[in-house]
Coordinates of C-alpha atoms in Angstrom, one line a residue:
X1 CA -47.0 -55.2 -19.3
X2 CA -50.4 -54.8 -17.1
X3 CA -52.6 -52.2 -18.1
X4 CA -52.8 -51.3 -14.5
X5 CA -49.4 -50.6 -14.4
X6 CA -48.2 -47.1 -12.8
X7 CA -46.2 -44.9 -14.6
X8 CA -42.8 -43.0 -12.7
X9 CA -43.9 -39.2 -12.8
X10 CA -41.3 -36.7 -13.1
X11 CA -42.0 -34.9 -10.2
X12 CA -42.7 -38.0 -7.9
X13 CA -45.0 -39.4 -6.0
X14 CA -47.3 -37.5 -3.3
X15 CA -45.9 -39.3 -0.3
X16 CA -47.4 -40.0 3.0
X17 CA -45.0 -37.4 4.3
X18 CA -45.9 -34.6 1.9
X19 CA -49.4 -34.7 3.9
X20 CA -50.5 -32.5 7.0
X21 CA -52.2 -34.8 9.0
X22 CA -53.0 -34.0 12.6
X23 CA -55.6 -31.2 13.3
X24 CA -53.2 -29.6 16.3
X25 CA -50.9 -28.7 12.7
X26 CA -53.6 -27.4 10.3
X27 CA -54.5 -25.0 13.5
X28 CA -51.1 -24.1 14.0
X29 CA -50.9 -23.1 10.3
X30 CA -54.3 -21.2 10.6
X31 CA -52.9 -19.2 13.2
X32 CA -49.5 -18.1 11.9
X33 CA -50.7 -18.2 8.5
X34 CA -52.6 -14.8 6.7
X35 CA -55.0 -16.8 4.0
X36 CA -54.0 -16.0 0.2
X37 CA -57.5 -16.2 -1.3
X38 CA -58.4 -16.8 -5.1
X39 CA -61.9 -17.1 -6.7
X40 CA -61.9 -20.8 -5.7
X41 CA -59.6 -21.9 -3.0
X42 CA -57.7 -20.3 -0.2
X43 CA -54.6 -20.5 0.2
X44 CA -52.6 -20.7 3.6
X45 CA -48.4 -21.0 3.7
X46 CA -46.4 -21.1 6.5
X47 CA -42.4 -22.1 6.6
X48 CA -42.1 -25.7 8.1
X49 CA -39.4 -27.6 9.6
X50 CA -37.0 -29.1 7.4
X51 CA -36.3 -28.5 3.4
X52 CA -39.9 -30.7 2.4
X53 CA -42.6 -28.9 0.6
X54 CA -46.1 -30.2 2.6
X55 CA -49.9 -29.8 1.5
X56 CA -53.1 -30.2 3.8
X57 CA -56.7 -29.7 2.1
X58 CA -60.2 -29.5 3.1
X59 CA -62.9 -29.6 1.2
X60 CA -66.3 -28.9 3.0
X61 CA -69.6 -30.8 2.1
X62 CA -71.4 -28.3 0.6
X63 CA -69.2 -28.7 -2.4
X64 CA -71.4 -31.5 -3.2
X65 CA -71.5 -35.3 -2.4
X66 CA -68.4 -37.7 -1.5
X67 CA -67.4 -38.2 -5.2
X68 CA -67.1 -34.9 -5.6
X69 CA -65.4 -34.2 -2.6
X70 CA -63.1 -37.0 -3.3
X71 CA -62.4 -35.8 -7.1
X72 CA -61.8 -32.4 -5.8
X73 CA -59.0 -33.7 -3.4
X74 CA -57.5 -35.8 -6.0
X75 CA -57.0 -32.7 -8.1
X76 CA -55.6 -30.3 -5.8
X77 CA -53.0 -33.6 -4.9
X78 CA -52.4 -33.4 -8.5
X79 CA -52.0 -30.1 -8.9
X80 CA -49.6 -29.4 -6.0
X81 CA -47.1 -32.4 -6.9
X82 CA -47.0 -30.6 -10.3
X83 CA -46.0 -27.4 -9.3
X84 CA -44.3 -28.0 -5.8
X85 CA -41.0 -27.4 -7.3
X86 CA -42.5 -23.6 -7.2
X87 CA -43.3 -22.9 -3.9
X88 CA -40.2 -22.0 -1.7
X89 CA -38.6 -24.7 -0.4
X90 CA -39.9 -25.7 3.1
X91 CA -43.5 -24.9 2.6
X92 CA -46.5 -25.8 4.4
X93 CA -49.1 -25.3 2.2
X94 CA -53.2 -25.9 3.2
X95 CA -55.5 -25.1 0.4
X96 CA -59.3 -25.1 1.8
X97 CA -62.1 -25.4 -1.4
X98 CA -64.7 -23.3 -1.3
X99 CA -68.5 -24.0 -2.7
X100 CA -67.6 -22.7 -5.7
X101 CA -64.9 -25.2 -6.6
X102 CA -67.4 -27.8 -7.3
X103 CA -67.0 -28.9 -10.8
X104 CA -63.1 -27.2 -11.4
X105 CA -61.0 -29.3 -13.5
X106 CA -57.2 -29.5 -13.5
X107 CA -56.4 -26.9 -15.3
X108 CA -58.2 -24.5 -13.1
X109 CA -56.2 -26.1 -9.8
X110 CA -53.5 -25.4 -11.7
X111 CA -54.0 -22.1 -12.1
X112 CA -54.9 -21.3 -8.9
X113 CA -51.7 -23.1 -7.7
X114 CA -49.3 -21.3 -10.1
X115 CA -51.1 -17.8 -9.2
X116 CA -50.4 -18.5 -5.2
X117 CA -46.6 -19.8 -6.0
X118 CA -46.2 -16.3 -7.8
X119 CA -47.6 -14.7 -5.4
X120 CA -45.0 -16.9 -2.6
X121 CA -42.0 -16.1 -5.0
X122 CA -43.1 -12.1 -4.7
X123 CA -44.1 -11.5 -1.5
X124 CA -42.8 -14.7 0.8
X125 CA -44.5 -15.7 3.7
X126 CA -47.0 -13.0 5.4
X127 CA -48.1 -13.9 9.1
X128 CA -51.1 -12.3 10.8
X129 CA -50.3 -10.2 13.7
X130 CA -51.1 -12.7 16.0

């Protein structure tokens, strides 16, 4: 067996279709969305159509330079496969870094996920007024 070769994860993959891609959604998400903020990230979760748990991410460039920005991406990826089982099903979830999360490591995404799913099973959904 290649050393290359990848591993079935218990959770799955993050699919194509688990991403938000076009810019007329994460807007529509900003708007019915009220952000869930933690020292590091924000949080924004809306219900979507269908049963399929969805992530968007940004990560601006004053978190530092493209491997960095990349890393951070990979590890909020991570760390929303891992715990989208959590959120309740049919969520739209875009998490947006802030310069502070330069330098996190998986265990801190983690946390941050897991505080934001808690906070989902708790309260739900909360919409701004708009």
């Amino acid at each position: 067996m290649a050393s290359h070769a990848r591993v079935a994860s218990p959770t799955g993959p993050f699919r194509r279709d688990d991403k938000v891609r076009k810019r007329p959604e994460y807007l529509s998400i900003y708007k019915r969305a009220a952000p869930m903020y933690t020292a590091r990230l924000v949080f924004y979760a809306c219900p979507g159509a269908g049963s399929r748990r969805r992530l968007g991410c940004t990560v601006p460039k004053v978190v530092g330079d493209a491997v960095e920005l990349n890393r951070l991406k990979r590890l909020i990826r991570e760390a929303f496969r891992r715990t989208r089982e959590r959120l309740p099903e049919g969520c739209v979830l875009v998490v947006n870094a802030k310069r502070s999360a330069a330098g996190m490591t998986l265990e801190d995404v983690l946390m941050h996920f897991l505080d934001v799913a808690g906070r989902l099973d708790r309260e739900g959904f909360r919409t701004c007024g708009t």
